């Protein structure tokens, strides 16, 4: 159970990662969680300008991070920590002089006058609402570290490449492009690189390309592109996962391309991962594809049996569970990727914990048979399923989607199908076109582009598309 104190602690650490050091030290470092009251977090701060800064300028950002940590919407009130009394004086005596000065004289300090007196809004503030101080960054998975990453023949090259990039970021292989199928450990490797860079004091951003797109959509909608640029273009190491999802999203590709160039020119490291090689990333723009090919391209092959077995042994060790070698082998043989491996391992581990007797090979086989049914593996969606869901969400009939009509609503629904089919099936663009009333491969490409453009400029369209995507993912 997460306590309010835990939620605040997480928020505090997130802010430490997000804000630049001067900002963090000035406004947040001394903040303390005091109590949780109804649904308000009461947080104590040392002086009035920290309070005002947090309560006004930084508020939206802090609340967003806190709500994420808390798992539901939260509000915060900042209070002054009690000062005075003999003991507090003694503490004060050890503080650097300027801080005592600031404490005592805050209201008169001209620099802080804006925060102290109710500010008269500027013209710009009146026409557009106040902005969060900075965009939040994605949290890393604490389990995706190098010490939990088993190296074998299939991933050894990618592992070495990441290591040499970390030794001299921005120097040798820029960008580093890693590709491989589902569940071969791309995300794990990328996040491990982010952990290491951050530990070395670097500003490392890990972002799945969809989140990058999303940041851009929000930035365009709220006219905050400068802030979005600030976030990404100040990274020391930018790590973008699943770049295959950039294909067809023109404004995102454009933004990413410029970010990429800015970072590369200033010697910052870029690492990307994709489910396919740069050359196979069509219809991604040529200029971005050639950038990707311009650094070091390494692939991670399908995991060999020995590697899967070694991963199971790592997990056994971590969870203090003993399994015989034949059982380990049965688990590793029952699946083809590490993602499914976890499901298989968990089933066996649960059984071992419940019964406290060693499990035999045949029992393991029997238990794992159940995986064959609902399968941990996602099944591929069909074009017909996508058309049906889009028809329901966009309010257009299946016949219209597959027909000749070109009214705005019908075209839009058809383009949504193209885009979703590209993301959620293995169908080629030609096959997608064929299933949509014999349209050509290039019609599909321009349809995918079109819907991405509309999505960036019209929030409702984006919402519809995401609703449809959500339903489809639920059906897998
Ligand atoms: P991808 O991003 O390539 O689809 P992930 O990085 O999400 O794959 O890996 C899927 C799961 O398998 C994760 O739980 C990850 O920790 C684990 N995994 C993948 N490769 C390894 C490895 N070499 N050693 C240990 N665990 C791994
Ligand atoms: Mg991944």
Coordinates of C-alpha atoms and ligand atoms in Angstrom, one line a residue:
X1 CA 0.0 0.0 0.0
X2 CA 1.4 3.4 -0.9
X3 CA 1.2 5.9 1.9
X4 CA 0.9 9.6 1.4
X5 CA 4.5 9.8 2.6
X6 CA 5.6 7.4 -0.1
X7 CA 3.7 9.3 -2.7
X8 CA 5.4 12.5 -1.7
X9 CA 8.8 10.8 -1.5
X10 CA 8.4 9.5 -5.1
X11 CA 7.3 13.0 -6.2
X12 CA 10.3 14.6 -4.5
X13 CA 12.7 12.3 -6.4
X14 CA 10.9 12.8 -9.6
X15 CA 11.2 16.5 -9.3
X16 CA 14.8 16.1 -8.5
X17 CA 15.2 14.4 -11.8
X18 CA 13.0 16.8 -13.7
X19 CA 14.0 20.2 -12.6
X20 CA 17.4 21.6 -13.1
X21 CA 19.5 21.6 -10.1
X22 CA 19.4 25.3 -9.2
X23 CA 15.6 25.2 -9.4
X24 CA 15.3 22.1 -7.3
X25 CA 17.7 23.4 -4.7
X26 CA 16.0 26.7 -4.4
X27 CA 12.4 25.6 -4.4
X28 CA 12.0 22.0 -3.5
X29 CA 15.0 20.6 -1.6
X30 CA 13.8 21.6 1.8
X31 CA 10.1 20.7 1.3
X32 CA 8.8 18.1 3.8
X33 CA 5.7 16.1 3.8
X34 CA 3.6 17.1 6.9
X35 CA 0.3 15.4 6.7
X36 CA -2.5 14.1 4.5
X37 CA -5.8 15.8 5.1
X38 CA -8.9 14.5 3.4
X39 CA -7.5 14.5 -0.1
X40 CA -4.9 17.3 0.2
X41 CA -1.2 16.8 0.8
X42 CA 0.1 19.4 3.2
X43 CA 3.8 20.0 2.5
X44 CA 6.0 22.3 4.6
X45 CA 8.5 24.7 3.1
X46 CA 11.0 27.0 4.7
X47 CA 10.1 30.4 3.3
X48 CA 7.4 32.4 1.7
X49 CA 8.9 32.6 -1.7
X50 CA 9.4 28.8 -2.0
X51 CA 5.8 28.5 -0.9
X52 CA 4.5 31.0 -3.5
X53 CA 6.7 29.6 -6.2
X54 CA 5.4 26.1 -5.5
X55 CA 1.8 27.1 -5.0
X56 CA 1.7 29.2 -8.2
X57 CA 4.4 28.8 -10.8
X58 CA 5.3 25.2 -10.3
X59 CA 2.0 24.0 -9.1
X60 CA 0.6 22.2 -12.1
X61 CA 3.8 20.3 -12.7
X62 CA 4.1 19.2 -9.0
X63 CA 0.5 18.2 -8.8
X64 CA 0.8 16.1 -12.0
X65 CA 3.8 14.3 -10.7
X66 CA 2.2 13.7 -7.4
X67 CA -1.1 12.5 -8.9
X68 CA 0.9 10.0 -11.0
X69 CA 2.7 8.8 -7.9
X70 CA -0.4 8.6 -5.8
X71 CA -2.4 6.9 -8.6
X72 CA -5.3 9.3 -8.5
X73 CA -5.8 13.1 -8.6
X74 CA -4.3 14.9 -5.7
X75 CA -4.1 18.4 -4.5
X76 CA -1.3 20.0 -2.4
X77 CA -1.1 22.9 0.0
X78 CA 2.2 24.4 0.9
X79 CA 2.6 25.7 4.4
X80 CA 5.5 27.4 6.1
X81 CA 7.4 25.1 8.4
X82 CA 7.3 26.4 11.9
X83 CA 10.4 28.5 12.7
X84 CA 11.7 30.2 15.9
X85 CA 12.4 28.7 19.4
X86 CA 15.9 28.1 20.7
X87 CA 16.6 24.9 18.8
X88 CA 15.5 26.3 15.5
X89 CA 17.8 29.2 16.1
X90 CA 20.7 26.9 16.6
X91 CA 19.9 25.2 13.3
X92 CA 19.7 28.5 11.6
X93 CA 23.1 29.5 12.9
X94 CA 24.5 26.8 10.7
X95 CA 22.8 27.8 7.6
X96 CA 24.7 29.8 5.0
X97 CA 24.3 33.5 5.6
X98 CA 22.3 34.3 2.4
X99 CA 19.6 31.9 3.4
X100 CA 19.0 33.6 6.7
X101 CA 18.9 36.9 5.0
X102 CA 16.4 35.6 2.5
X103 CA 14.2 34.2 5.1
X104 CA 14.1 37.3 7.1
X105 CA 13.7 39.7 4.2
X106 CA 11.8 37.9 1.6
X107 CA 8.9 40.3 1.3
X108 CA 11.3 43.2 0.5
X109 CA 13.4 41.4 -2.0
X110 CA 12.6 42.8 -5.4
X111 CA 13.4 39.6 -7.2
X112 CA 10.6 37.8 -5.4
X113 CA 8.1 40.6 -5.5
X114 CA 6.2 38.9 -8.3
X115 CA 5.5 35.9 -6.1
X116 CA 4.8 37.9 -3.0
X117 CA 2.2 40.4 -4.2
X118 CA -0.6 39.2 -6.3
X119 CA 0.9 39.7 -9.8
X120 CA -0.7 41.8 -12.4
X121 CA -1.1 39.4 -15.3
X122 CA 0.8 40.3 -18.4
X123 CA -0.9 40.4 -21.7
X124 CA 0.6 37.0 -22.6
X125 CA -0.6 35.5 -19.4
X126 CA -4.1 36.8 -19.9
X127 CA -4.4 35.3 -23.4
X128 CA -2.9 32.0 -22.6
X129 CA -3.1 30.1 -19.3
X130 CA 0.0 29.6 -17.1
X131 CA 2.2 26.8 -18.2
X132 CA 3.6 24.0 -16.1
X133 CA 7.3 24.8 -15.4
X134 CA 8.6 21.8 -17.3
X135 CA 7.2 18.6 -18.9
X136 CA 7.4 15.5 -16.7
X137 CA 9.6 12.7 -17.8
X138 CA 9.0 9.1 -18.0
X139 CA 9.9 7.1 -15.0
X140 CA 12.3 4.2 -15.6
X141 CA 11.6 0.7 -14.6
X142 CA 13.8 0.0 -11.6
X143 CA 14.1 -3.7 -12.7
X144 CA 15.6 -2.8 -16.1
X145 CA 19.2 -2.7 -15.1
X146 CA 22.4 -4.2 -16.5
X147 CA 22.9 -6.5 -13.5
X148 CA 19.5 -8.1 -14.4
X149 CA 20.4 -8.4 -18.1
X150 CA 21.8 -11.7 -19.2
X151 CA 24.1 -11.5 -22.2
X152 CA 24.2 -14.3 -24.7
X153 CA 25.1 -14.8 -28.4
X154 CA 21.9 -13.2 -29.7
X155 CA 22.2 -9.9 -27.8
X156 CA 25.9 -9.7 -27.1
X157 CA 26.7 -7.3 -29.9
X158 CA 23.9 -4.9 -28.9
X159 CA 25.0 -5.1 -25.3
X160 CA 28.7 -4.3 -26.2
X161 CA 27.5 -1.4 -28.4
X162 CA 25.5 0.1 -25.6
X163 CA 28.5 -0.3 -23.2
X164 CA 30.9 1.5 -25.6
X165 CA 28.4 4.3 -26.1
X166 CA 28.1 4.8 -22.4
X167 CA 31.9 4.9 -22.1
X168 CA 32.1 7.8 -24.4
X169 CA 28.6 9.2 -25.1
X170 CA 28.2 11.2 -28.3
X171 CA 31.7 10.2 -29.5
X172 CA 31.8 7.0 -31.5
X173 CA 28.5 5.6 -32.5
X174 CA 25.9 8.3 -32.9
X175 CA 23.1 7.4 -33.2
X176 CA 23.2 3.8 -31.9
X177 CA 20.3 2.0 -33.6
X178 CA 19.2 -1.3 -32.0
X179 CA 16.5 -3.5 -33.6
X180 CA 14.9 -6.8 -32.9
X181 CA 11.6 -8.6 -32.5
X182 CA 9.2 -8.5 -29.6
X183 CA 10.5 -9.4 -26.2
X184 CA 14.2 -9.7 -27.1
X185 CA 15.2 -7.1 -24.4
X186 CA 15.4 -3.8 -26.3
X187 CA 13.5 -1.8 -23.8
X188 CA 15.4 -3.4 -20.9
X189 CA 18.7 -2.5 -22.5
X190 CA 17.7 1.0 -23.3
X191 CA 16.4 1.7 -19.8
X192 CA 19.6 0.2 -18.3
X193 CA 21.5 2.7 -20.4
X194 CA 19.3 5.5 -19.1
X195 CA 19.9 4.3 -15.5
X196 CA 23.7 4.3 -16.0
X197 CA 23.7 7.7 -17.6
X198 CA 21.7 9.3 -14.9
X199 CA 23.9 7.7 -12.2
X200 CA 26.8 9.4 -14.0
X201 CA 25.0 12.7 -13.6
X202 CA 23.8 13.0 -17.1
X203 CA 20.4 14.2 -18.2
X204 CA 19.1 11.0 -19.9
X205 CA 15.7 11.0 -21.4
X206 CA 14.0 7.6 -22.1
X207 CA 10.9 8.0 -24.2
X208 CA 8.8 5.6 -26.3
X209 CA 8.2 7.2 -29.6
X210 CA 4.4 7.3 -28.9
X211 CA 5.1 9.4 -25.8
X212 CA 7.2 11.8 -27.9
X213 CA 4.3 12.1 -30.3
X214 CA 1.9 12.7 -27.5
X215 CA 4.1 15.4 -26.0
X216 CA 4.1 17.1 -29.4
X217 CA 0.4 16.8 -29.8
X218 CA -0.2 18.4 -26.4
X219 CA 2.4 21.0 -27.1
X220 CA 0.8 22.0 -30.4
X221 CA -2.6 22.0 -28.7
X222 CA -1.5 24.2 -25.8
X223 CA 1.0 26.3 -27.8
X224 CA 3.9 25.1 -25.7
X225 CA 6.3 23.8 -28.3
X226 CA 9.2 25.8 -26.9
X227 CA 8.8 24.0 -23.6
X228 CA 8.7 20.6 -25.4
X229 CA 11.8 21.6 -27.3
X230 CA 13.5 22.6 -24.1
X231 CA 12.7 19.2 -22.6
X232 CA 14.2 17.2 -25.4
X233 CA 16.9 19.4 -26.7
X234 CA 18.7 19.8 -23.4
X235 CA 19.2 16.0 -23.0
X236 CA 22.7 14.7 -22.7
X237 CA 21.4 11.3 -23.8
X238 CA 18.2 10.9 -25.7
X239 CA 16.8 7.4 -25.9
X240 CA 13.8 6.7 -28.1
X241 CA 12.1 3.3 -28.0
X242 CA 9.9 1.8 -30.7
X243 CA 10.8 4.4 -33.4
X244 CA 8.8 2.3 -35.9
X245 CA 5.7 4.1 -34.6
X246 CA 7.0 7.4 -36.0
X247 CA 6.3 6.2 -39.5
X248 CA 3.6 8.2 -41.1
X249 CA 3.4 10.8 -38.3
X250 CA 4.7 13.7 -40.3
X251 CA 4.8 16.5 -37.7
X252 CA 6.4 14.2 -35.2
X253 CA 9.0 13.0 -37.6
X254 CA 9.7 16.7 -38.5
X255 CA 10.1 17.6 -34.8
X256 CA 12.1 14.5 -34.1
X257 CA 14.4 15.1 -37.0
X258 CA 15.3 18.6 -35.8
X259 CA 15.7 17.4 -32.2
X260 CA 18.0 14.7 -33.5
X261 CA 20.1 17.2 -35.4
X262 CA 20.4 19.7 -32.6
X263 CA 21.5 17.0 -30.2
X264 CA 23.9 15.4 -32.6
X265 CA 25.5 18.6 -33.5
X266 CA 26.2 19.4 -29.9
X267 CA 27.8 16.0 -29.4
X268 CA 24.9 14.5 -27.4
X269 CA 24.2 10.8 -27.7
X270 CA 21.1 9.4 -29.3
X271 CA 20.1 5.8 -28.9
X272 CA 17.0 4.4 -30.6
X273 CA 15.3 1.0 -30.8
X274 CA 12.9 -0.4 -33.4
X275 CA 11.3 -3.7 -34.3
X276 CA 12.9 -3.6 -37.7
X277 CA 16.1 -2.4 -39.5
X278 CA 16.3 1.2 -40.7
X279 CA 15.9 0.2 -44.3
X280 CA 12.6 -1.5 -43.5
X281 CA 11.1 1.5 -41.7
X282 CA 9.3 2.7 -44.8
X283 CA 7.2 4.8 -45.0
X284 CA 9.4 6.7 -42.6
X285 CA 10.9 9.7 -44.4
X286 CA 14.2 9.0 -46.2
X287 CA 16.2 11.7 -44.4
X288 CA 15.4 10.3 -41.0
X289 CA 16.0 6.7 -42.1
X290 CA 19.4 7.8 -43.5
X291 CA 20.2 9.5 -40.2
X292 CA 19.4 6.2 -38.4
X293 CA 21.7 4.2 -40.7
X294 CA 24.4 6.8 -40.3
X295 CA 25.6 5.6 -36.9
X296 CA 25.9 2.1 -35.7
X297 CA 23.1 -0.4 -36.4
X298 CA 23.0 -3.6 -34.4
X299 CA 20.4 -6.2 -34.1
X300 CA 19.3 -8.5 -31.3
X301 CA 18.4 -11.9 -32.6
X302 CA 15.7 -14.3 -31.3
X303 CA 16.7 -15.6 -27.9
X304 CA 18.4 -18.9 -27.9
X305 CA 17.2 -21.6 -25.5
X306 CA 20.3 -21.3 -23.3
X307 CA 19.7 -17.6 -22.9
X308 CA 16.1 -18.1 -21.9
X309 CA 17.2 -20.7 -19.4
X310 CA 19.9 -18.4 -18.0
X311 CA 17.2 -15.7 -17.5
X312 CA 14.9 -18.1 -15.7
X313 CA 17.9 -19.0 -13.4
X314 CA 18.4 -15.3 -12.7
X315 CA 14.8 -14.9 -11.7
X316 CA 15.0 -18.1 -9.5
X317 CA 17.9 -16.6 -7.7
X318 CA 16.2 -13.3 -7.2
X319 CA 13.0 -14.8 -5.9
X320 CA 14.8 -17.5 -4.0
X321 CA 13.0 -20.3 -5.7
X322 CA 14.6 -23.6 -6.6
X323 CA 13.7 -25.5 -9.8
X324 CA 15.5 -28.5 -11.3
X325 CA 17.3 -28.1 -14.6
X326 CA 14.7 -30.2 -16.5
X327 CA 12.0 -27.9 -15.2
X328 CA 13.9 -24.8 -16.2
X329 CA 14.3 -26.3 -19.6
X330 CA 10.6 -27.0 -19.9
X331 CA 9.8 -23.4 -19.0
X332 CA 12.3 -22.0 -21.5
X333 CA 11.1 -24.3 -24.2
X334 CA 7.5 -23.4 -23.8
X335 CA 7.9 -19.9 -25.2
X336 CA 10.0 -18.1 -27.7
X337 CA 10.5 -14.6 -26.2
X338 CA 11.5 -13.3 -22.8
X339 CA 8.1 -11.5 -22.5
X340 CA 6.2 -14.8 -22.6
X341 CA 8.9 -16.3 -20.5
X342 CA 7.9 -14.2 -17.5
X343 CA 4.3 -15.5 -17.7
X344 CA 5.5 -19.1 -17.8
X345 CA 8.0 -18.6 -15.0
X346 CA 5.4 -16.9 -12.8
X347 CA 2.9 -19.8 -13.2
X348 CA 5.5 -22.3 -12.1
X349 CA 6.8 -20.1 -9.3
X350 CA 3.3 -19.6 -7.9
X351 CA 2.8 -23.3 -7.8
X352 CA 6.1 -23.9 -6.1
X353 CA 5.3 -21.3 -3.4
X354 CA 1.9 -22.8 -2.8
X355 CA 2.9 -26.4 -2.4
X356 CA 6.4 -26.1 -1.0
X357 CA 7.3 -29.4 -2.6
X358 CA 9.8 -29.6 -5.5
X359 CA 8.0 -29.6 -8.8
X360 CA 8.6 -32.4 -11.4
X361 CA 9.1 -32.0 -15.0
X362 CA 5.8 -33.6 -16.0
X363 CA 3.9 -31.3 -13.6
X364 CA 5.6 -28.3 -15.2
X365 CA 4.5 -29.5 -18.6
X366 CA 1.0 -29.9 -17.4
X367 CA 0.8 -26.5 -15.8
X368 CA 2.3 -24.8 -18.9
X369 CA -0.3 -26.4 -21.2
X370 CA -2.7 -23.9 -19.8
X371 CA -0.6 -21.2 -21.4
X372 CA -1.6 -22.6 -24.8
X373 CA -5.2 -21.5 -24.2
X374 CA -5.5 -17.8 -23.5
X375 CA -1.8 -17.6 -24.5
X376 CA 0.4 -14.9 -23.0
X377 CA 1.3 -14.0 -26.5
X378 CA -0.9 -11.3 -28.1
X379 CA -2.8 -12.7 -31.1
X380 CA -2.7 -10.6 -34.3
X381 CA -5.8 -8.6 -35.0
X382 CA -7.6 -8.9 -38.3
X383 CA -8.5 -6.1 -40.6
X384 CA -12.2 -7.0 -40.2
X385 CA -11.9 -6.5 -36.5
X386 CA -10.3 -3.1 -36.9
X387 CA -12.9 -2.0 -39.4
X388 CA -15.7 -3.1 -37.0
X389 CA -14.3 -1.1 -34.1
X390 CA -13.6 2.0 -36.1
X391 CA -17.1 1.8 -37.6
X392 CA -18.5 1.8 -34.1
X393 CA -16.3 4.5 -32.7
X394 CA -16.4 6.9 -35.7
X395 CA -20.1 6.3 -36.4
X396 CA -19.7 5.2 -40.0
X397 CA -20.9 1.8 -41.4
X398 CA -18.5 -1.0 -42.5
X399 CA -19.9 -0.8 -46.0
X400 CA -19.1 2.9 -46.2
X401 CA -15.5 2.3 -45.0
X402 CA -14.9 -0.3 -47.6
X403 CA -16.9 1.6 -50.3
X404 CA -16.2 4.4 -52.7
X405 CA -17.6 7.3 -50.7
X406 CA -15.3 10.2 -49.9
X407 CA -17.2 12.4 -47.5
X408 CA -15.1 13.7 -44.7
X409 CA -16.4 11.4 -42.1
X410 CA -16.1 8.3 -44.3
X411 CA -12.6 9.2 -45.5
X412 CA -11.5 9.9 -41.9
X413 CA -12.8 6.5 -40.6
X414 CA -11.0 4.7 -43.5
X415 CA -7.8 6.5 -42.8
X416 CA -8.1 5.6 -39.1
X417 CA -8.4 1.9 -40.2
X418 CA -5.3 2.3 -42.3
X419 CA -3.3 3.7 -39.4
X420 CA -4.5 1.2 -36.8
X421 CA -3.9 -1.7 -39.2
X422 CA -0.4 -0.5 -39.8
X423 CA 0.3 -0.4 -36.1
X424 CA -1.6 -3.4 -34.9
X425 CA -1.3 -6.1 -37.6
X426 CA 1.5 -7.6 -39.7
X427 CA -0.4 -6.8 -42.9
X428 CA 1.6 -5.0 -45.6
X429 CA 0.3 -1.7 -46.9
X430 CA -0.7 -3.4 -50.1
X431 CA -2.8 -5.9 -48.1
X432 CA -4.4 -3.1 -46.1
X433 CA -5.3 -1.3 -49.2
X434 CA -6.7 -4.4 -50.8
X435 CA -8.9 -5.0 -47.8
X436 CA -10.3 -1.4 -48.0
X437 CA -12.0 -1.5 -51.4
X438 CA -8.9 -2.2 -53.5
X439 CA -7.0 0.9 -52.7
X440 CA -3.4 1.2 -53.6
X441 CA -0.3 1.0 -51.4
X442 CA 0.3 4.8 -51.9
X443 CA -3.3 5.7 -51.0
X444 CA -2.7 3.9 -47.7
X445 CA 0.5 5.8 -47.1
X446 CA -1.1 9.1 -47.7
X447 CA -4.2 8.1 -45.6
X448 CA -1.9 7.3 -42.7
X449 CA -0.2 10.6 -43.1
X450 CA -3.5 12.4 -43.3
X451 CA -4.8 11.0 -40.1
X452 CA -1.6 11.8 -38.2
X453 CA -1.9 15.4 -39.4
X454 CA -5.5 15.7 -38.4
X455 CA -4.7 14.1 -35.1
X456 CA -2.1 16.7 -34.4
X457 CA -4.4 19.6 -35.1
X458 CA -7.8 18.2 -34.0
X459 CA -7.9 16.7 -30.5
X460 CA -11.3 15.0 -31.0
X461 CA -10.0 13.0 -33.9
X462 CA -7.1 11.9 -31.8
X463 CA -9.4 10.9 -29.0
X464 CA -11.5 8.8 -31.3
X465 CA -8.4 7.1 -32.7
X466 CA -7.1 6.4 -29.3
X467 CA -10.5 5.1 -28.1
X468 CA -10.5 2.7 -31.1
X469 CA -6.9 1.6 -30.4
X470 CA -7.8 1.0 -26.7
X471 CA -10.7 -1.2 -27.6
X472 CA -8.6 -3.2 -30.1
X473 CA -5.8 -3.7 -27.7
X474 CA -8.4 -5.1 -25.3
X475 CA -9.5 -7.6 -27.9
X476 CA -6.1 -9.1 -28.4
Ligands
LIG1 P1 11.4 -5.6 -26.1 O1 11.5 -4.2 -25.7 O2 12.5 -6.0 -27.1 O3 10.1 -6.1 -26.7 P2 11.7 -6.1 -23.3 O4 12.9 -5.3 -23.0 O5 10.4 -5.5 -23.0 O6 11.7 -6.5 -24.8 O7 11.9 -7.5 -22.6 C1 10.8 -8.3 -22.2 C2 11.0 -8.9 -20.9 O8 12.1 -9.8 -20.9 C3 11.4 -7.9 -19.8 O9 10.8 -8.3 -18.6 C4 12.9 -8.0 -19.7 O10 13.3 -7.6 -18.4 C5 13.2 -9.4 -20.0 N1 14.4 -9.6 -20.7 C6 14.7 -9.4 -22.0 N2 15.9 -9.7 -22.3 C7 16.5 -10.0 -21.2 C8 17.9 -10.4 -20.8 N3 18.8 -10.5 -21.8 N4 18.2 -10.7 -19.6 C9 17.2 -10.6 -18.6 N5 15.9 -10.2 -18.9 C10 15.6 -10.0 -20.1
LIG2 MG1 10.1 -2.7 -25.9

